[in-house]
Short mmCIF file of C-alpha atoms in Angstrom, two decimals:
data_model
loop_
_atom_site.label_atom_id
_atom_site.label_comp_id
_atom_site.label_asym_id
_atom_site.label_seq_id
_atom_site.Cartn_x
_atom_site.Cartn_y
_atom_site.Cartn_z
CA MET E 1 -75.13 -4.02 16.96
CA ALA E 2 -75.93 -7.60 15.91
CA ALA E 3 -73.80 -10.53 17.02
CA THR E 4 -70.38 -11.04 15.41
CA LEU E 5 -69.20 -14.34 13.94
CA ARG E 6 -65.47 -15.12 13.92
CA ILE E 7 -63.43 -17.96 12.45
CA GLN E 8 -59.85 -19.19 12.90
CA SER E 9 -57.72 -16.91 10.71
CA ASP E 10 -56.13 -19.74 8.71
CA TRP E 11 -59.39 -21.73 8.33
CA SER E 12 -58.78 -22.22 4.61
CA ARG E 13 -55.47 -24.04 5.27
CA ALA E 14 -56.90 -25.94 8.26
CA LEU E 15 -59.81 -27.23 6.18
CA SER E 16 -57.67 -28.16 3.17
CA ARG E 17 -57.15 -31.69 4.54
CA ASP E 18 -59.61 -34.35 5.65
CA GLU E 19 -60.65 -34.18 9.31
CA GLY E 20 -59.18 -30.65 9.34
CA GLU E 21 -60.85 -28.40 11.91
CA ALA E 22 -61.17 -24.65 12.55
CA TRP E 23 -62.73 -22.89 15.52
CA LEU E 24 -65.76 -20.57 15.35
CA SER E 25 -67.22 -18.09 17.79
CA CYS E 26 -70.35 -15.97 17.99
CA ARG E 27 -70.19 -12.96 20.26
CA SER E 28 -73.13 -10.81 21.27
CA THR E 29 -73.00 -7.87 23.67
CA GLY E 30 -74.11 -8.79 27.15
CA LYS E 31 -74.29 -12.53 26.43
CA PRO E 32 -71.75 -15.35 26.87
CA THR E 33 -69.78 -16.07 23.69
CA LEU E 34 -70.84 -19.21 21.83
CA TYR E 35 -67.89 -21.35 20.71
CA GLY E 36 -67.87 -24.09 18.09
CA SER E 37 -65.97 -25.48 15.14
CA VAL E 38 -66.18 -26.56 11.50
CA THR E 39 -64.74 -29.90 10.37
CA ARG E 40 -63.97 -31.23 6.91
CA ARG E 41 -65.38 -34.68 6.21
CA GLY E 42 -64.01 -35.12 2.69
CA LEU E 43 -64.80 -33.90 -0.83
CA SER E 44 -68.16 -33.75 -2.52
CA SER E 45 -68.56 -35.10 -6.06
CA ASP E 46 -67.77 -31.70 -7.64
CA GLY E 47 -64.50 -31.29 -5.74
CA VAL E 48 -65.79 -28.87 -3.12
CA PRO E 49 -64.92 -29.69 0.52
CA ASP E 50 -67.75 -31.27 2.55
CA ILE E 51 -67.74 -29.23 5.76
CA VAL E 52 -69.96 -29.56 8.82
CA ALA E 53 -70.38 -27.25 11.80
CA SER E 54 -70.75 -28.10 15.48
CA GLU E 55 -73.96 -27.49 17.42
CA GLY E 56 -75.32 -23.95 17.23
CA PHE E 57 -73.73 -23.20 13.85
CA VAL E 58 -74.80 -24.03 10.28
CA VAL E 59 -72.65 -24.19 7.12
CA ARG E 60 -74.82 -22.71 4.35
CA GLU E 61 -72.42 -22.67 1.40
CA VAL E 62 -68.83 -23.69 0.61
CA THR E 63 -66.57 -22.81 -2.33
CA LYS E 64 -62.82 -23.25 -2.70
CA LYS E 65 -62.13 -19.83 -1.16
CA SER E 66 -65.23 -19.06 0.88
CA ILE E 67 -67.53 -20.47 3.54
CA LEU E 68 -70.91 -19.04 4.58
CA ILE E 69 -71.79 -19.79 8.20
CA SER E 70 -74.89 -18.95 10.25
CA CYS E 71 -75.62 -18.88 13.93
CA PRO E 72 -79.45 -19.28 13.89
CA HIS E 73 -79.81 -18.55 17.62
CA GLU E 74 -78.42 -15.02 17.09
CA ASN E 75 -79.89 -14.72 13.57
CA VAL E 76 -76.48 -13.76 12.11
CA SER E 77 -74.59 -14.99 9.03
CA THR E 78 -71.09 -14.28 7.77
CA LYS E 79 -69.33 -15.31 4.57
CA PHE E 80 -65.62 -15.81 5.27
CA LEU E 81 -63.35 -15.21 2.29
CA ALA E 82 -59.75 -16.43 2.07
CA PRO E 83 -57.23 -14.46 -0.04
CA TYR E 84 -56.94 -15.35 -3.70
CA THR E 85 -53.23 -14.47 -3.54
CA SER E 86 -50.85 -13.02 -0.95
CA PHE E 87 -47.75 -10.94 -1.71
CA CYS E 88 -45.11 -11.38 1.00
CA ARG E 89 -42.08 -9.98 -0.81
CA ILE E 90 -43.07 -6.39 -1.56
CA HIS E 91 -41.88 -5.08 1.83
CA GLN E 92 -39.79 -6.40 4.72
CA LYS E 93 -41.91 -4.91 7.50
CA SER E 94 -45.37 -3.60 8.36
CA ILE E 95 -47.26 -2.11 5.36
CA THR E 96 -49.00 1.09 6.42
CA CYS E 97 -50.78 2.21 3.26
CA LEU E 98 -51.62 1.02 -0.24
CA ASP E 99 -53.60 2.00 -3.32
CA ILE E 100 -54.44 0.45 -6.69
CA SER E 101 -54.36 2.41 -9.96
CA SER E 102 -57.59 3.25 -11.80
CA GLY E 103 -56.85 0.64 -14.47
CA GLY E 104 -56.13 -2.02 -11.86
CA GLY E 105 -52.64 -2.73 -13.20
CA LEU E 106 -50.43 -1.17 -10.53
CA GLY E 107 -50.24 -1.00 -6.76
CA VAL E 108 -48.35 1.46 -4.58
CA SER E 109 -47.52 0.89 -0.92
CA THR E 110 -45.58 2.34 2.00
CA SER E 111 -43.92 0.47 4.83
CA THR E 112 -42.16 0.93 8.16
CA ASP E 113 -39.12 -0.56 6.38
CA GLY E 114 -38.78 3.04 5.12
CA THR E 115 -39.69 2.32 1.49
CA MET E 116 -42.46 3.22 -0.93
CA LYS E 117 -42.84 0.91 -3.93
CA ILE E 118 -44.88 0.54 -7.09
CA TRP E 119 -45.69 -3.06 -8.04
CA GLN E 120 -47.73 -5.07 -10.49
CA ALA E 121 -51.15 -5.75 -9.01
CA ALA E 122 -51.39 -9.13 -10.73
CA ASN E 123 -48.30 -10.72 -9.18
CA GLY E 124 -46.72 -8.28 -6.70
CA GLU E 125 -43.61 -7.86 -8.84
CA ILE E 126 -41.82 -4.63 -7.93
CA ARG E 127 -41.62 -2.07 -10.73
CA ARG E 128 -40.34 1.12 -9.08
CA LEU E 129 -38.86 2.33 -5.80
CA LEU E 130 -39.95 5.89 -4.92
CA GLU E 131 -37.10 7.44 -2.93
CA GLY E 132 -36.95 10.97 -1.54
CA HIS E 133 -38.87 11.22 1.71
CA VAL E 134 -36.86 11.49 4.92
CA TYR E 135 -38.18 9.05 7.58
CA ASP E 136 -41.32 6.96 7.05
CA VAL E 137 -43.96 7.64 4.42
CA ASN E 138 -47.44 7.62 5.99
CA CYS E 139 -49.76 7.67 3.01
CA CYS E 140 -49.79 7.12 -0.74
CA ARG E 141 -52.40 7.20 -3.48
CA PHE E 142 -52.64 7.22 -7.26
CA PHE E 143 -54.03 10.20 -9.16
CA PRO E 144 -57.11 9.31 -11.26
CA SER E 145 -54.84 8.93 -14.33
CA GLY E 146 -53.06 6.00 -12.65
CA LEU E 147 -49.71 7.36 -13.86
CA VAL E 148 -48.89 9.65 -10.95
CA VAL E 149 -48.63 9.05 -7.19
CA LEU E 150 -49.22 11.43 -4.26
CA SER E 151 -47.48 10.70 -0.95
CA GLY E 152 -47.17 12.29 2.48
CA GLY E 153 -44.50 11.61 5.06
CA MET E 154 -43.31 12.04 8.62
CA ASP E 155 -40.94 14.66 7.14
CA ALA E 156 -43.98 17.00 6.71
CA GLN E 157 -43.50 16.86 2.95
CA LEU E 158 -46.10 16.09 0.32
CA LYS E 159 -44.67 14.69 -2.93
CA ILE E 160 -45.89 13.88 -6.42
CA TRP E 161 -44.17 11.07 -8.35
CA SER E 162 -44.20 9.70 -11.85
CA ALA E 163 -45.21 6.02 -11.71
CA GLU E 164 -43.45 5.55 -15.05
CA ASP E 165 -39.89 6.58 -14.14
CA ALA E 166 -40.12 7.03 -10.32
CA SER E 167 -39.03 10.67 -10.51
CA CYS E 168 -40.35 13.09 -7.89
CA VAL E 169 -41.89 15.91 -9.93
CA VAL E 170 -43.22 18.16 -7.16
CA THR E 171 -42.52 18.62 -3.43
CA PHE E 172 -44.89 20.70 -1.31
CA LYS E 173 -43.63 22.20 1.93
CA GLY E 174 -45.72 24.06 4.52
CA HIS E 175 -46.88 21.59 7.13
CA LYS E 176 -45.04 21.77 10.45
CA ARG E 177 -45.43 18.09 11.39
CA GLY E 178 -45.97 14.71 9.72
CA ILE E 179 -48.64 14.34 7.04
CA LEU E 180 -51.28 11.74 7.93
CA ASP E 181 -53.61 11.65 4.90
CA THR E 182 -54.21 13.14 1.46
CA ALA E 183 -57.10 13.65 -0.96
CA ILE E 184 -57.31 14.58 -4.62
CA VAL E 185 -59.78 17.15 -5.99
CA ASP E 186 -61.43 15.94 -9.22
CA ARG E 187 -58.73 15.04 -11.76
CA GLY E 188 -55.92 16.34 -9.60
CA ARG E 189 -54.96 19.90 -10.48
CA ASN E 190 -55.46 20.57 -6.77
CA VAL E 191 -54.71 18.18 -3.90
CA LEU E 192 -55.31 18.21 -0.14
CA SER E 193 -53.32 17.06 2.85
CA CYS E 194 -53.80 16.89 6.61
CA SER E 195 -51.22 16.71 9.35
CA ARG E 196 -50.35 16.20 12.98
CA ASP E 197 -49.94 20.00 13.05
CA GLY E 198 -53.77 20.30 13.09
CA THR E 199 -54.14 21.82 9.62
CA ALA E 200 -55.62 20.72 6.32
CA ARG E 201 -54.10 22.43 3.28
CA LEU E 202 -55.04 22.86 -0.38
CA TRP E 203 -52.22 22.75 -2.94
CA ASP E 204 -51.80 23.75 -6.57
CA CYS E 205 -49.90 20.97 -8.39
CA GLY E 206 -48.97 23.07 -11.44
CA LYS E 207 -47.20 25.78 -9.41
CA SER E 208 -46.31 23.57 -6.40
CA ALA E 209 -47.78 26.20 -4.09
CA CYS E 210 -50.12 26.18 -1.12
CA LEU E 211 -53.50 27.73 -2.04
CA GLY E 212 -54.59 28.00 1.55
CA VAL E 213 -55.20 26.46 4.94
CA ILE E 214 -58.71 24.97 4.76
CA ALA E 215 -58.89 24.23 8.48
CA ASP E 216 -56.73 24.76 11.56
CA CYS E 217 -58.18 22.83 14.47
CA GLY E 218 -55.43 22.69 17.05
CA SER E 219 -55.64 18.89 17.11
CA PRO E 220 -54.03 16.33 14.77
CA ILE E 221 -56.20 15.51 11.71
CA ASN E 222 -55.90 11.76 11.19
CA GLY E 223 -57.89 11.44 7.98
CA ILE E 224 -59.66 13.52 5.32
CA ALA E 225 -62.12 12.95 2.49
CA VAL E 226 -63.46 15.29 -0.17
CA GLY E 227 -66.86 14.94 -1.82
CA THR E 228 -69.61 16.79 -3.64
CA ALA E 229 -72.13 18.16 -1.16
CA ASP E 230 -75.90 17.76 -1.37
CA ASN E 231 -77.44 20.85 -3.04
CA SER E 232 -79.52 21.71 0.01
CA LEU E 233 -76.41 22.12 2.17
CA ASN E 234 -75.20 25.66 2.86
CA LEU E 235 -71.42 25.57 2.40
CA GLY E 236 -70.88 29.27 3.22
CA THR E 237 -69.17 31.88 1.05
CA PRO E 238 -65.44 32.59 0.84
CA GLU E 239 -64.23 35.72 2.66
CA LYS E 240 -62.16 36.65 -0.39
CA PRO E 241 -62.55 35.50 -4.01
CA PRO E 242 -60.77 32.17 -4.61
CA SER E 243 -57.57 32.10 -6.66
CA GLU E 244 -58.01 31.19 -10.33
CA ARG E 245 -55.58 28.35 -9.56
CA GLU E 246 -58.29 26.71 -7.45
CA VAL E 247 -59.97 24.14 -9.67
CA GLY E 248 -63.01 22.08 -8.72
CA THR E 249 -63.41 23.26 -5.13
CA GLU E 250 -66.89 24.73 -5.61
CA GLY E 251 -69.77 22.70 -4.14
CA LYS E 252 -67.37 20.39 -2.34
CA ILE E 253 -67.16 19.55 1.34
CA LEU E 254 -64.02 18.41 3.16
CA LEU E 255 -64.37 15.92 6.02
CA LEU E 256 -61.82 16.00 8.83
CA ALA E 257 -61.36 13.00 11.14
CA ARG E 258 -59.81 14.61 14.20
CA GLU E 259 -57.82 13.26 17.14
CA ASP E 260 -59.94 15.32 19.59
CA LYS E 261 -63.01 13.06 19.01
CA LYS E 262 -64.52 15.43 16.46
CA LEU E 263 -65.62 14.86 12.89
CA GLN E 264 -65.81 18.16 11.05
CA GLY E 265 -67.25 19.20 7.70
CA VAL E 266 -65.78 22.30 6.03
CA GLY E 267 -66.79 24.03 2.79
CA LEU E 268 -63.76 23.45 0.56
CA GLN E 269 -64.07 26.70 -1.34
CA SER E 270 -65.54 28.81 1.49
CA ARG E 271 -63.22 27.45 4.26
CA GLN E 272 -66.32 27.82 6.49
CA PRO E 273 -67.38 25.16 9.01
CA VAL E 274 -70.49 23.23 7.90
CA PHE E 275 -70.93 20.79 10.81
CA LEU E 276 -69.14 19.41 13.85
CA PHE E 277 -69.99 15.98 15.25
CA VAL E 278 -68.56 14.70 18.54
CA GLY E 279 -67.89 10.96 18.71
CA SER E 280 -66.92 8.45 21.39
CA ASP E 281 -63.14 8.59 20.74
CA ALA E 282 -60.53 9.93 18.33
CA PHE E 283 -61.66 9.70 14.68
CA ASN E 284 -59.15 7.82 12.50
CA CYS E 285 -60.77 7.81 9.06
CA CYS E 286 -63.76 9.08 7.09
CA THR E 287 -65.33 8.68 3.67
CA PHE E 288 -68.34 9.65 1.54
CA LEU E 289 -70.96 7.03 0.66
CA SER E 290 -72.91 9.61 -1.39
CA SER E 291 -73.50 13.37 -1.47
CA THR E 292 -75.61 13.01 1.68
CA TYR E 293 -74.23 10.03 3.59
CA ILE E 294 -70.81 9.81 5.21
CA LEU E 295 -68.97 7.27 7.36
CA ALA E 296 -66.33 7.82 10.01
CA GLY E 297 -64.44 5.37 12.22
CA THR E 298 -63.09 5.84 15.74
CA GLN E 299 -60.25 4.52 17.87
CA ASP E 300 -62.69 2.56 20.06
CA GLY E 301 -64.26 0.63 17.19
CA ASN E 302 -67.33 2.67 16.27
CA ILE E 303 -68.34 3.33 12.66
CA TYR E 304 -70.75 6.27 12.50
CA GLN E 305 -73.04 6.74 9.52
CA LEU E 306 -74.23 10.34 9.31
CA ASP E 307 -76.43 12.44 7.05
CA VAL E 308 -74.51 15.66 6.27
CA ARG E 309 -77.80 17.62 6.24
CA ASN E 310 -78.42 16.77 9.90
CA THR E 311 -75.49 15.53 11.98
CA ASN E 312 -77.19 15.92 15.38
CA ALA E 313 -77.64 12.15 15.67
CA PRO E 314 -76.08 9.35 13.59
CA ILE E 315 -78.26 7.27 11.24
CA GLN E 316 -76.55 4.21 12.70
CA VAL E 317 -73.47 3.20 14.67
CA ILE E 318 -71.83 -0.09 13.69
CA HIS E 319 -69.68 -1.69 16.36
CA ARG E 320 -68.15 -5.11 15.73
CA SER E 321 -65.25 -4.94 18.18
CA GLY E 322 -63.44 -2.42 20.37
CA ALA E 323 -60.44 -2.39 18.01
CA PRO E 324 -59.58 0.88 16.23
CA VAL E 325 -61.28 1.42 12.86
CA LEU E 326 -58.31 2.10 10.57
CA SER E 327 -59.75 2.36 7.09
CA LEU E 328 -63.13 2.87 5.40
CA LEU E 329 -63.83 2.50 1.70
CA PRO E 330 -67.15 2.91 -0.15
CA TYR E 331 -67.86 -0.24 -2.14
CA ARG E 332 -70.91 -0.78 -4.37
CA ASP E 333 -74.03 -0.31 -2.16
CA GLY E 334 -72.06 -0.34 1.05
CA PHE E 335 -68.56 -0.15 2.41
CA ILE E 336 -65.42 -2.02 3.47
CA ALA E 337 -63.91 -1.43 6.92
CA SER E 338 -60.68 -2.66 8.49
CA GLN E 339 -59.72 -2.71 12.15
CA GLY E 340 -56.76 -3.00 14.49
CA ASP E 341 -57.56 -6.59 15.48
CA GLY E 342 -57.01 -7.94 11.95
CA THR E 343 -60.66 -7.91 10.92
CA CYS E 344 -61.71 -6.57 7.56
CA PHE E 345 -65.36 -6.78 6.55
CA ILE E 346 -67.75 -5.74 3.81
CA VAL E 347 -71.31 -4.58 4.43
CA GLN E 348 -73.73 -4.42 1.49
CA GLN E 349 -77.31 -3.14 1.67
CA ASP E 350 -78.93 -6.10 -0.08
CA LEU E 351 -76.90 -8.92 1.53
CA ASP E 352 -78.27 -10.71 4.59
CA TYR E 353 -74.72 -11.53 5.69
CA VAL E 354 -71.44 -9.72 6.32
CA LEU E 355 -68.42 -10.60 4.17
CA ASP E 356 -65.28 -11.15 6.22
CA LEU E 357 -61.87 -10.95 4.52
CA THR E 358 -59.81 -13.35 6.59
CA GLU E 359 -56.23 -14.45 7.27
CA ALA E 360 -54.69 -11.50 9.10
CA ASP E 361 -54.27 -12.96 12.60
CA CYS E 362 -54.75 -10.15 15.16
CA ASP E 363 -52.40 -7.90 13.13
CA PRO E 364 -53.96 -4.52 12.24
CA VAL E 365 -55.21 -4.19 8.66
CA TYR E 366 -54.20 -0.59 7.96
CA LYS E 367 -55.70 0.06 4.55
CA VAL E 368 -58.03 -1.38 1.94
CA ALA E 369 -58.15 -0.61 -1.79
CA SER E 370 -60.41 -2.03 -4.48
CA TRP E 371 -60.48 -2.45 -8.22
CA GLU E 372 -63.69 -3.89 -9.64
CA LYS E 373 -64.14 -7.28 -7.92
CA GLU E 374 -60.65 -7.38 -6.45
CA ILE E 375 -59.93 -6.12 -2.95
CA TYR E 376 -56.42 -5.50 -1.64
CA THR E 377 -55.48 -5.13 2.02
CA CYS E 378 -52.21 -4.25 3.73
CA CYS E 379 -51.30 -5.38 7.19
CA ARG E 380 -48.80 -5.09 10.03
CA ASP E 381 -47.60 -8.62 9.20
CA GLY E 382 -46.00 -7.22 6.01
CA ILE E 383 -48.36 -8.99 3.61
CA VAL E 384 -50.53 -7.55 0.84
CA ARG E 385 -53.56 -9.80 0.37
CA ARG E 386 -55.75 -9.88 -2.71
CA TYR E 387 -59.32 -11.14 -2.47
CA GLN E 388 -61.49 -12.02 -5.44
CA LEU E 389 -65.18 -11.32 -4.92
CA ALA E 390 -67.66 -13.45 -6.83
CA ASP E 391 -70.81 -11.72 -8.07
CA LEU E 392 -72.26 -10.11 -4.98
#
């Protein structure tokens, strides 16, 4: 993996005054780390800070909320982006999961303070408190309609909520241990969940019933993702005809990010294994980039890109630090990843630099959600940060 550029987490505040300074570093495997700094010399005529870098680093571009820095010796560039706004009052403690509605108007989040809340994405104002889980809620997401929320908790329950009046409309029971992740099939007549009990289950929302155990792997399943499979992929055939309550499972593949260092693909309708890939450590999260390309992140900081048609060897392995990869999100022609050391970065195919979403200082960034050019992150420090991306 190429060298990694880092900047002081509160660089934007540090450089907001004249003579303000922030540290920089450039780390490359097997080489000594290069340290330096950026210093503000004043304002240019158009009100943008005039910032210079110490030897070995070059400042290529500065705006009010971003700074593009290169380290020519390692041929690496990173654009550091400061949050556009931060919401500190949504929760009292660590925020473990969040999602933004399809229209971009609402956010939902869960916290170790024991609450799950719906809030206005524009200003963080709390709209609804979703109460009903016993113990902590681990995961939450909006249905495609943006009016309904799906959540999974330590209490092994999966719940569906109305975002309009905060009522819990459905509770699914069947898992033996805490639910770690969920997925929604198409528009949401069926949903999926995975658990510490080692199973992934398919549920029928209309009848609040379990339609089947898609996989039982004897090891906790930390994350799942559902996607349409490439036509050339053999997904297997179901042993018995699927229930008419199963909607939209045909031609889909379910990815399982497993604690036992395995990433598994299963035919959603057939329940048959499609592939099994063994990684360097426990898999925490996974996602689809397309019908052929998938990404999965491990506890020791590896992001594997695989082709589902041939998973013998990864297309590439991205490794920026040894911190756990906690969340992966497809974004435009690339993806966003967040890690346990507070880093959150965006990789795009046509950009010659990485975009770093800064400010979390060594606190894990647990989850990332996006709506158009806005990116939201949630962190152990209890803050939801919103970043505004200019035209990429």
